[in-house]
Amino acid sequence: RVVLDGYLIGKYEVTNAQYRAFVRATGRDHPPQPYDGWGYANYFGDSRYDDHPVVSVSWEDAKAYCEWAGLGLPTEAQWEYAARGKDGREYPWGNEAPDATRERYGGKSRGDDYMKRVGSFPRGASAVGALDMGGNVGEWCADWYDETYYAGSGDGKRNPPGPASGSSRVVRGGSWGSSYPAALRCRSRDGSLPCYRNDHLGLRVVRAAGT
């Protein structure tokens, strides 16, 4: 158990249009184009994908975007509470197994697009009403990753910030490429190097309540 101060979390993952405003304002490089085989000729620049989640952003990119926008990346504890709430649900929407009406996962074998428009699956809403927390794209968190951190984080800790150091940053949430439903569970966790980019990975933002 941990204690969290009040905060607001993005209902949707950050979109191409939102991230493009950051790129234009700061001159930062735009994300690399996803693999051509996915069928997106100009995923970041084509207005047809404005409301799709931005992908291929590193942790450093995600942090820079948040600083520019006056926001932050969620801590791992904030992310998990927003996904599972107080009832300890297995998946963001509840305990029912994932299906195509609740989330985008399973790769191209599902005969569908890869990344979907944010908010395309209202039946997959989390405990606090956030969408796509169990699929579409994985999401960077603020914390350093330690696979044993939960075991030693201390019962009753307030606003746990994660380990003091590490080599990888936390990634939470399944993605369109997740082959197994277990990857979509609220408690599933992973880590990637801060410089890592791929087309399964994006971000969601937070800010303190009252700010």
mmCIF file of C-alpha atoms in Angstrom:
data_model
loop_
_atom_site.group_PDB
_atom_site.id
_atom_site.type_symbol
_atom_site.label_atom_id
_atom_site.label_comp_id
_atom_site.label_asym_id
_atom_site.label_seq_id
_atom_site.Cartn_x
_atom_site.Cartn_y
_atom_site.Cartn_z
ATOM 1 C CA ARG A 1 0.000 0.000 0.000
ATOM 2 C CA VAL A 2 1.185 3.533 -0.779
ATOM 3 C CA VAL A 3 -0.291 6.992 -0.264
ATOM 4 C CA LEU A 4 -0.582 9.463 -3.150
ATOM 5 C CA ASP A 5 -1.319 13.177 -3.053
ATOM 6 C CA GLY A 6 -3.997 14.381 -5.446
ATOM 7 C CA TYR A 7 -3.063 14.557 -9.121
ATOM 8 C CA LEU A 8 -4.610 14.740 -12.566
ATOM 9 C CA ILE A 9 -3.659 12.298 -15.317
ATOM 10 C CA GLY A 10 -4.233 12.590 -19.034
ATOM 11 C CA LYS A 11 -7.430 10.903 -20.186
ATOM 12 C CA TYR A 12 -5.631 10.078 -23.448
ATOM 13 C CA GLU A 13 -2.101 9.322 -24.559
ATOM 14 C CA VAL A 14 -0.232 12.304 -26.033
ATOM 15 C CA THR A 15 -1.085 12.610 -29.710
ATOM 16 C CA ASN A 16 0.908 13.423 -32.824
ATOM 17 C CA ALA A 17 -0.770 16.845 -33.042
ATOM 18 C CA GLN A 18 0.155 17.708 -29.458
ATOM 19 C CA TYR A 19 3.733 16.570 -29.860
ATOM 20 C CA ARG A 20 4.044 18.378 -33.203
ATOM 21 C CA ALA A 21 3.246 21.676 -31.463
ATOM 22 C CA PHE A 22 6.197 20.993 -29.144
ATOM 23 C CA VAL A 23 8.514 20.182 -32.064
ATOM 24 C CA ARG A 24 7.575 23.358 -33.907
ATOM 25 C CA ALA A 25 7.949 25.535 -30.815
ATOM 26 C CA THR A 26 11.310 24.147 -29.719
ATOM 27 C CA GLY A 27 12.998 22.966 -32.909
ATOM 28 C CA ARG A 28 13.481 19.510 -31.422
ATOM 29 C CA ASP A 29 13.718 16.670 -33.934
ATOM 30 C CA HIS A 30 10.454 14.916 -34.736
ATOM 31 C CA PRO A 31 10.180 11.210 -33.903
ATOM 32 C CA PRO A 32 11.511 8.659 -36.382
ATOM 33 C CA GLN A 33 9.055 7.248 -38.877
ATOM 34 C CA PRO A 34 7.595 3.854 -37.799
ATOM 35 C CA TYR A 35 8.649 0.801 -39.733
ATOM 36 C CA ASP A 36 7.463 1.158 -43.346
ATOM 37 C CA GLY A 37 5.797 -2.224 -43.253
ATOM 38 C CA TRP A 38 3.188 -0.872 -40.829
ATOM 39 C CA GLY A 39 1.647 1.066 -43.719
ATOM 40 C CA TYR A 40 1.959 4.642 -42.411
ATOM 41 C CA ALA A 41 3.649 6.666 -45.132
ATOM 42 C CA ASN A 42 4.059 9.757 -42.910
ATOM 43 C CA TYR A 43 2.741 8.823 -39.494
ATOM 44 C CA PHE A 44 3.941 11.897 -37.625
ATOM 45 C CA GLY A 45 3.328 14.519 -40.307
ATOM 46 C CA ASP A 46 0.097 13.354 -41.975
ATOM 47 C CA SER A 47 -2.952 15.128 -40.511
ATOM 48 C CA ARG A 48 -4.945 11.896 -40.808
ATOM 49 C CA TYR A 49 -2.980 10.668 -37.796
ATOM 50 C CA ASP A 50 -3.192 13.830 -35.700
ATOM 51 C CA ASP A 51 -5.283 12.099 -33.037
ATOM 52 C CA HIS A 52 -3.180 8.925 -32.983
ATOM 53 C CA PRO A 53 -0.655 8.460 -30.159
ATOM 54 C CA VAL A 54 2.811 9.803 -30.811
ATOM 55 C CA VAL A 55 5.319 6.935 -30.897
ATOM 56 C CA SER A 56 9.071 6.425 -31.214
ATOM 57 C CA VAL A 57 9.779 8.978 -28.494
ATOM 58 C CA SER A 58 12.570 8.276 -26.033
ATOM 59 C CA TRP A 59 12.246 8.911 -22.298
ATOM 60 C CA GLU A 60 14.347 12.035 -22.776
ATOM 61 C CA ASP A 61 11.929 13.207 -25.489
ATOM 62 C CA ALA A 62 8.950 12.508 -23.249
ATOM 63 C CA LYS A 63 10.470 14.401 -20.329
ATOM 64 C CA ALA A 64 11.336 17.368 -22.547
ATOM 65 C CA TYR A 65 7.774 17.477 -23.885
ATOM 66 C CA CYS A 66 6.366 17.478 -20.365
ATOM 67 C CA GLU A 67 8.686 20.274 -19.223
ATOM 68 C CA TRP A 68 7.698 22.371 -22.246
ATOM 69 C CA ALA A 69 3.996 21.795 -21.538
ATOM 70 C CA GLY A 70 4.301 22.486 -17.805
ATOM 71 C CA LEU A 71 3.348 18.888 -17.013
ATOM 72 C CA GLY A 72 5.118 15.729 -15.887
ATOM 73 C CA LEU A 73 5.426 12.044 -16.545
ATOM 74 C CA PRO A 74 3.455 9.927 -14.069
ATOM 75 C CA THR A 75 5.353 8.080 -11.408
ATOM 76 C CA GLU A 76 4.870 4.345 -11.558
ATOM 77 C CA ALA A 77 2.596 4.535 -8.518
ATOM 78 C CA GLN A 78 0.463 7.268 -10.096
ATOM 79 C CA TRP A 79 0.179 5.290 -13.303
ATOM 80 C CA GLU A 80 -0.875 2.100 -11.531
ATOM 81 C CA TYR A 81 -3.465 3.793 -9.333
ATOM 82 C CA ALA A 82 -5.014 5.462 -12.386
ATOM 83 C CA ALA A 83 -5.191 2.061 -14.079
ATOM 84 C CA ARG A 84 -6.479 -0.159 -11.276
ATOM 85 C CA GLY A 85 -8.019 2.189 -8.700
ATOM 86 C CA LYS A 86 -8.803 1.081 -5.166
ATOM 87 C CA ASP A 87 -10.434 -2.205 -6.130
ATOM 88 C CA GLY A 88 -7.246 -3.869 -7.366
ATOM 89 C CA ARG A 89 -8.687 -4.789 -10.752
ATOM 90 C CA GLU A 90 -6.713 -7.099 -13.027
ATOM 91 C CA TYR A 91 -7.068 -4.922 -16.132
ATOM 92 C CA PRO A 92 -7.876 -1.204 -16.366
ATOM 93 C CA TRP A 93 -11.529 -1.943 -17.245
ATOM 94 C CA GLY A 94 -12.026 -4.688 -14.629
ATOM 95 C CA ASN A 95 -11.304 -8.387 -14.323
ATOM 96 C CA GLU A 96 -12.702 -9.513 -17.681
ATOM 97 C CA ALA A 97 -10.171 -10.820 -20.192
ATOM 98 C CA PRO A 98 -9.085 -8.414 -22.956
ATOM 99 C CA ASP A 99 -10.962 -8.428 -26.235
ATOM 100 C CA ALA A 100 -11.179 -6.279 -29.353
ATOM 101 C CA THR A 101 -13.907 -4.053 -27.860
ATOM 102 C CA ARG A 102 -11.772 -2.945 -24.917
ATOM 103 C CA GLU A 103 -8.266 -2.375 -26.234
ATOM 104 C CA ARG A 104 -5.902 -2.462 -29.199
ATOM 105 C CA TYR A 105 -3.424 -5.319 -28.825
ATOM 106 C CA GLY A 106 -2.311 -8.483 -30.577
ATOM 107 C CA GLY A 107 -0.318 -7.131 -33.528
ATOM 108 C CA LYS A 108 -1.261 -7.176 -37.194
ATOM 109 C CA SER A 109 -2.604 -10.707 -36.867
ATOM 110 C CA ARG A 110 -5.843 -9.120 -35.626
ATOM 111 C CA GLY A 111 -6.389 -7.801 -39.131
ATOM 112 C CA ASP A 112 -6.533 -4.165 -38.036
ATOM 113 C CA ASP A 113 -4.434 -1.009 -37.912
ATOM 114 C CA TYR A 114 -1.478 -0.811 -35.593
ATOM 115 C CA MET A 115 -1.891 2.348 -33.507
ATOM 116 C CA LYS A 116 -5.517 3.423 -33.144
ATOM 117 C CA ARG A 117 -6.936 6.890 -32.501
ATOM 118 C CA VAL A 118 -6.687 7.702 -28.810
ATOM 119 C CA GLY A 119 -9.909 6.949 -26.966
ATOM 120 C CA SER A 120 -11.168 4.469 -29.565
ATOM 121 C CA PHE A 121 -12.185 1.969 -26.878
ATOM 122 C CA PRO A 122 -14.505 3.568 -24.299
ATOM 123 C CA ARG A 123 -15.274 0.091 -22.892
ATOM 124 C CA GLY A 124 -11.624 -0.100 -21.872
ATOM 125 C CA ALA A 125 -11.750 2.948 -19.588
ATOM 126 C CA SER A 126 -9.735 2.592 -16.390
ATOM 127 C CA ALA A 127 -10.829 3.044 -12.782
ATOM 128 C CA VAL A 128 -10.489 6.840 -13.140
ATOM 129 C CA GLY A 129 -11.761 7.070 -16.727
ATOM 130 C CA ALA A 130 -8.391 7.096 -18.499
ATOM 131 C CA LEU A 131 -8.365 5.352 -21.873
ATOM 132 C CA ASP A 132 -5.849 3.049 -23.574
ATOM 133 C CA MET A 133 -3.994 2.210 -20.353
ATOM 134 C CA GLY A 134 -4.026 -1.470 -21.279
ATOM 135 C CA GLY A 135 -3.000 -1.262 -24.936
ATOM 136 C CA ASN A 136 -2.483 0.924 -28.013
ATOM 137 C CA VAL A 137 1.026 2.029 -26.950
ATOM 138 C CA GLY A 138 3.143 1.485 -23.865
ATOM 139 C CA GLU A 139 3.803 4.565 -21.758
ATOM 140 C CA TRP A 140 6.936 6.003 -20.182
ATOM 141 C CA CYS A 141 6.889 6.709 -16.444
ATOM 142 C CA ALA A 142 9.155 9.009 -14.455
ATOM 143 C CA ASP A 143 10.837 6.327 -12.328
ATOM 144 C CA TRP A 144 14.003 4.374 -12.722
ATOM 145 C CA TYR A 145 13.155 0.692 -13.180
ATOM 146 C CA ASP A 146 13.993 -1.952 -10.581
ATOM 147 C CA GLU A 147 12.290 -5.316 -10.929
ATOM 148 C CA THR A 148 12.352 -5.806 -7.131
ATOM 149 C CA TYR A 149 11.321 -2.268 -6.161
ATOM 150 C CA TYR A 150 7.771 -3.191 -5.160
ATOM 151 C CA ALA A 151 9.001 -5.776 -2.683
ATOM 152 C CA GLY A 152 11.186 -3.265 -0.842
ATOM 153 C CA SER A 153 9.340 0.029 -1.343
ATOM 154 C CA GLY A 154 7.799 -0.002 2.148
ATOM 155 C CA ASP A 155 4.164 -0.237 3.175
ATOM 156 C CA GLY A 156 2.523 3.152 3.634
ATOM 157 C CA LYS A 157 5.146 5.140 1.714
ATOM 158 C CA ARG A 158 3.885 8.523 0.513
ATOM 159 C CA ASN A 159 4.343 9.414 -3.165
ATOM 160 C CA PRO A 160 7.027 6.784 -3.853
ATOM 161 C CA PRO A 161 9.416 8.164 -6.488
ATOM 162 C CA GLY A 162 11.008 4.857 -7.473
ATOM 163 C CA PRO A 163 14.681 3.931 -7.083
ATOM 164 C CA ALA A 164 17.274 6.676 -6.696
ATOM 165 C CA SER A 165 19.196 5.496 -9.760
ATOM 166 C CA GLY A 166 19.237 2.861 -12.452
ATOM 167 C CA SER A 167 19.917 2.148 -16.092
ATOM 168 C CA SER A 168 16.340 1.838 -17.417
ATOM 169 C CA ARG A 169 13.145 3.834 -16.988
ATOM 170 C CA VAL A 170 9.754 2.309 -16.228
ATOM 171 C CA VAL A 171 7.345 1.464 -19.056
ATOM 172 C CA ARG A 172 3.752 0.611 -18.188
ATOM 173 C CA GLY A 173 0.708 -0.572 -20.149
ATOM 174 C CA GLY A 174 0.479 -3.029 -23.006
ATOM 175 C CA SER A 175 0.625 -1.999 -26.644
ATOM 176 C CA TRP A 176 -0.800 -2.845 -30.050
ATOM 177 C CA GLY A 177 2.064 -5.318 -30.383
ATOM 178 C CA SER A 178 1.394 -7.183 -27.122
ATOM 179 C CA SER A 179 0.796 -10.797 -28.086
ATOM 180 C CA TYR A 180 -0.416 -12.016 -24.694
ATOM 181 C CA PRO A 181 -3.284 -10.637 -22.569
ATOM 182 C CA ALA A 182 -1.033 -10.789 -19.480
ATOM 183 C CA ALA A 183 0.934 -7.817 -20.839
ATOM 184 C CA LEU A 184 -2.199 -5.670 -20.498
ATOM 185 C CA ARG A 185 -2.613 -6.274 -16.747
ATOM 186 C CA CYS A 186 -2.455 -3.265 -14.440
ATOM 187 C CA ARG A 187 0.432 -4.815 -12.542
ATOM 188 C CA SER A 188 2.556 -5.685 -15.567
ATOM 189 C CA ARG A 189 5.730 -3.625 -15.635
ATOM 190 C CA ASP A 190 8.892 -3.315 -17.680
ATOM 191 C CA GLY A 191 11.833 -1.017 -18.241
ATOM 192 C CA SER A 192 13.775 0.381 -21.193
ATOM 193 C CA LEU A 193 16.900 2.471 -21.628
ATOM 194 C CA PRO A 194 16.043 6.202 -21.589
ATOM 195 C CA CYS A 195 17.336 6.569 -25.158
ATOM 196 C CA TYR A 196 15.154 3.732 -26.468
ATOM 197 C CA ARG A 197 12.552 4.419 -29.163
ATOM 198 C CA ASN A 198 10.093 2.170 -30.936
ATOM 199 C CA ASP A 199 6.639 2.277 -32.463
ATOM 200 C CA HIS A 200 5.063 0.522 -29.486
ATOM 201 C CA LEU A 201 5.971 3.308 -27.061
ATOM 202 C CA GLY A 202 4.505 6.735 -26.255
ATOM 203 C CA LEU A 203 3.511 8.762 -23.195
ATOM 204 C CA ARG A 204 0.769 10.133 -20.965
ATOM 205 C CA VAL A 205 1.042 13.224 -18.743
ATOM 206 C CA VAL A 206 0.189 14.254 -15.175
ATOM 207 C CA ARG A 207 0.026 17.401 -13.081
ATOM 208 C CA ALA A 208 -0.583 18.036 -9.409
ATOM 209 C CA ALA A 209 -4.174 18.737 -8.450
ATOM 210 C CA GLY A 210 -4.870 22.428 -8.042
ATOM 211 C CA THR A 211 -2.104 23.605 -10.369
#
